């Protein structure tokens, strides 16, 4: 089966202590559980095997024209300057920055599939097995996993390469995802790719 890795929202606003979302707890969770180092190891393994790697991040134009104003999640992004394209907060975390020829896309909603060419790319590359990691488990990872499942991909969520605001959000998100995807760990994935 052809495999691909989808990395979602590993941007400074989410994972840096200087990011706009730091107060939500994402950087602390990522540090506590070694999420960023784990994701880097996963990324390196996929690159070394020559598998497709796709990076997707949330981002809004400097005037926030794509911002969903009625969204409880993104509705105040402009007030805080969060996820602003071209700003520090919307840059990829250094160790997870795309390299040449790795597709990278902006999304303006929670799911990596909504309004992006991700599905088209995966279909054109004949991908059947999609590995997903990112921040946050209960938001972008969950949304992308559900969308990938409904598009008939075999989905593997690499849970120790995913970050959340807290333990409960992470664990509670994985329970329903286990009904539609395989929940795996970095160690297991490294032996199977």
C-alpha positions as semicolon CSV with decimal commas, in nm:
position;residue;x (nm);y (nm);z (nm)
1;X;0,000;0,000;0,000
2;X;0,129;0,348;-0,086
3;X;0,169;0,560;0,224
4;X;0,170;0,932;0,299
5;X;0,221;1,143;0,608
6;X;-0,005;1,440;0,676
7;X;0,132;1,691;0,930
8;X;-0,123;1,944;1,050
9;X;-0,082;2,284;1,217
10;X;0,270;2,247;1,351
11;X;0,301;2,626;1,353
12;X;0,451;2,858;1,612
13;X;0,115;2,996;1,725
14;X;0,027;2,643;1,837
15;X;0,354;2,495;1,959
16;X;0,580;2,783;2,065
17;X;0,566;2,936;2,411
18;X;0,568;3,270;2,224
19;X;0,271;3,166;2,008
20;X;-0,073;3,323;2,026
21;X;-0,228;2,995;2,146
22;X;0,034;2,922;2,414
23;X;-0,211;3,009;2,690
24;X;-0,433;2,722;2,581
25;X;-0,166;2,472;2,687
26;X;-0,046;2,331;2,354
27;X;0,326;2,406;2,399
28;X;0,325;2,263;2,752
29;X;0,152;1,944;2,635
30;X;0,393;1,908;2,343
31;X;0,690;1,951;2,573
32;X;0,555;1,715;2,840
33;X;0,497;1,433;2,591
34;X;0,786;1,502;2,352
35;X;0,538;1,554;2,067
36;X;0,759;1,774;1,851
37;X;1,061;1,545;1,874
38;X;0,840;1,245;1,803
39;X;0,688;1,418;1,501
40;X;1,037;1,504;1,376
41;X;1,140;1,136;1,399
42;X;0,824;1,034;1,213
43;X;0,885;1,295;0,944
44;X;1,247;1,185;0,902
45;X;1,140;0,822;0,866
46;X;0,885;0,905;0,597
47;X;1,138;1,117;0,410
48;X;1,403;0,844;0,430
49;X;1,159;0,589;0,284
50;X;1,067;0,825;0,001
51;X;0,702;0,840;0,106
52;X;0,488;1,143;0,031
53;X;0,487;1,406;0,306
54;X;0,218;1,676;0,308
55;X;0,215;1,982;0,536
56;X;-0,107;2,172;0,607
57;X;-0,141;2,474;0,832
58;X;-0,419;2,710;0,923
59;X;-0,357;3,062;0,802
60;X;-0,540;3,382;0,723
61;X;-0,442;3,672;0,499
62;X;-0,321;3,982;0,685
63;X;-0,670;4,132;0,645
64;X;-0,829;3,804;0,766
65;X;-1,066;3,789;0,468
66;X;-1,095;3,406;0,498
67;X;-1,168;3,412;0,871
68;X;-1,501;3,253;0,969
69;X;-1,636;3,526;1,194
70;X;-1,912;3,306;1,338
71;X;-1,669;3,034;1,444
72;X;-1,612;2,990;1,818
73;X;-1,264;2,862;1,730
74;X;-1,143;3,113;1,471
75;X;-1,388;3,402;1,519
76;X;-1,148;3,613;1,726
77;X;-0,826;3,523;1,543
78;X;-0,797;3,872;1,395
79;X;-0,827;4,037;1,738
80;X;-0,528;3,840;1,861
81;X;-0,332;3,838;1,536
82;X;-0,336;3,458;1,540
83;X;-0,249;3,243;1,238
84;X;-0,166;3,547;1,027
85;X;0,011;3,449;0,706
86;X;0,360;3,598;0,699
87;X;0,386;3,641;1,076
88;X;0,606;3,442;1,317
89;X;0,305;3,257;1,454
90;X;0,213;3,105;1,121
91;X;0,562;2,981;1,039
92;X;0,623;2,609;1,069
93;X;0,801;2,485;1,380
94;X;1,167;2,474;1,271
95;X;1,228;2,099;1,286
96;X;0,904;2,029;1,098
97;X;0,950;2,280;0,818
98;X;0,883;2,142;0,470
99;X;1,179;2,075;0,246
100;X;1,194;2,127;-0,128
101;X;0,921;1,945;-0,320
102;X;0,711;1,866;-0,011
103;X;0,361;1,997;-0,072
104;X;0,237;2,256;0,175
105;X;-0,106;2,410;0,186
106;X;-0,297;2,667;0,383
107;X;-0,638;2,585;0,522
108;X;-0,891;2,833;0,652
109;X;-1,104;2,591;0,850
110;X;-1,038;2,305;1,092
111;X;-1,000;2,014;0,849
112;X;-0,695;1,975;0,626
113;X;-0,931;1,858;0,351
114;X;-1,172;2,152;0,351
115;X;-1,093;2,396;0,071
116;X;-0,750;2,246;-0,002
117;X;-0,613;2,020;-0,279
118;X;-0,505;1,753;-0,028
119;X;-0,748;1,488;-0,151
120;X;-0,659;1,552;-0,516
121;X;-0,289;1,516;-0,435
122;X;-0,339;1,192;-0,242
123;X;-0,554;1,045;-0,521
124;X;-0,308;1,147;-0,793
125;X;-0,025;0,986;-0,597
126;X;-0,235;0,667;-0,548
127;X;-0,209;0,693;-0,169
128;X;-0,410;0,432;0,020
129;X;-0,270;0,457;0,371
130;X;-0,262;0,798;0,538
131;X;-0,070;0,866;0,859
132;X;-0,185;1,176;1,046
133;X;-0,027;1,383;1,322
134;X;-0,062;1,740;1,436
135;X;-0,198;1,992;1,682
136;X;-0,460;1,967;1,814
137;X;-0,572;1,608;1,848
138;X;-0,930;1,706;1,930
139;X;-0,960;1,963;1,652
140;X;-0,755;1,948;1,331
141;X;-0,637;1,589;1,373
142;X;-0,987;1,467;1,450
143;X;-1,142;1,661;1,161
144;X;-0,884;1,539;0,908
145;X;-0,912;1,181;1,031
146;X;-1,288;1,182;0,987
147;X;-1,263;1,342;0,644
148;X;-0,993;1,097;0,532
149;X;-1,199;0,803;0,655
150;X;-1,504;0,926;0,467
151;X;-1,291;0,954;0,154
152;X;-1,201;0,585;0,188
153;X;-0,840;0,619;0,295
154;X;-0,698;0,378;0,550
155;X;-0,609;0,616;0,834
156;X;-0,348;0,580;1,107
157;X;-0,334;0,845;1,379
158;X;0,013;0,854;1,535
159;X;-0,104;0,954;1,880
160;X;0,229;1,039;2,041
161;X;0,299;1,274;1,750
162;X;-0,019;1,470;1,825
163;X;-0,062;1,752;2,073
164;X;-0,358;1,894;2,259
165;X;-0,434;2,156;2,521
166;X;-0,443;1,891;2,794
167;X;-0,449;1,517;2,863
168;X;-0,829;1,491;2,865
169;X;-0,872;1,660;2,528
170;X;-0,614;1,426;2,374
171;X;-0,740;1,102;2,528
172;X;-1,109;1,179;2,482
173;X;-1,052;1,257;2,116
174;X;-0,881;0,925;2,049
175;X;-1,175;0,719;2,179
176;X;-1,414;0,796;1,890
177;X;-1,128;0,810;1,639
178;X;-1,041;0,449;1,721
179;X;-1,373;0,353;1,562
180;X;-1,269;0,490;1,222
181;X;-0,889;0,482;1,228
182;X;-0,603;0,283;1,368
183;X;-0,447;0,457;1,668
184;X;-0,075;0,389;1,668
185;X;0,248;0,507;1,827
186;X;0,571;0,631;1,678
187;X;0,750;0,310;1,778
188;X;0,490;0,093;1,604
189;X;0,488;0,306;1,291
190;X;0,867;0,306;1,262
191;X;0,864;-0,073;1,245
192;X;0,592;-0,080;0,977
193;X;0,687;0,182;0,724
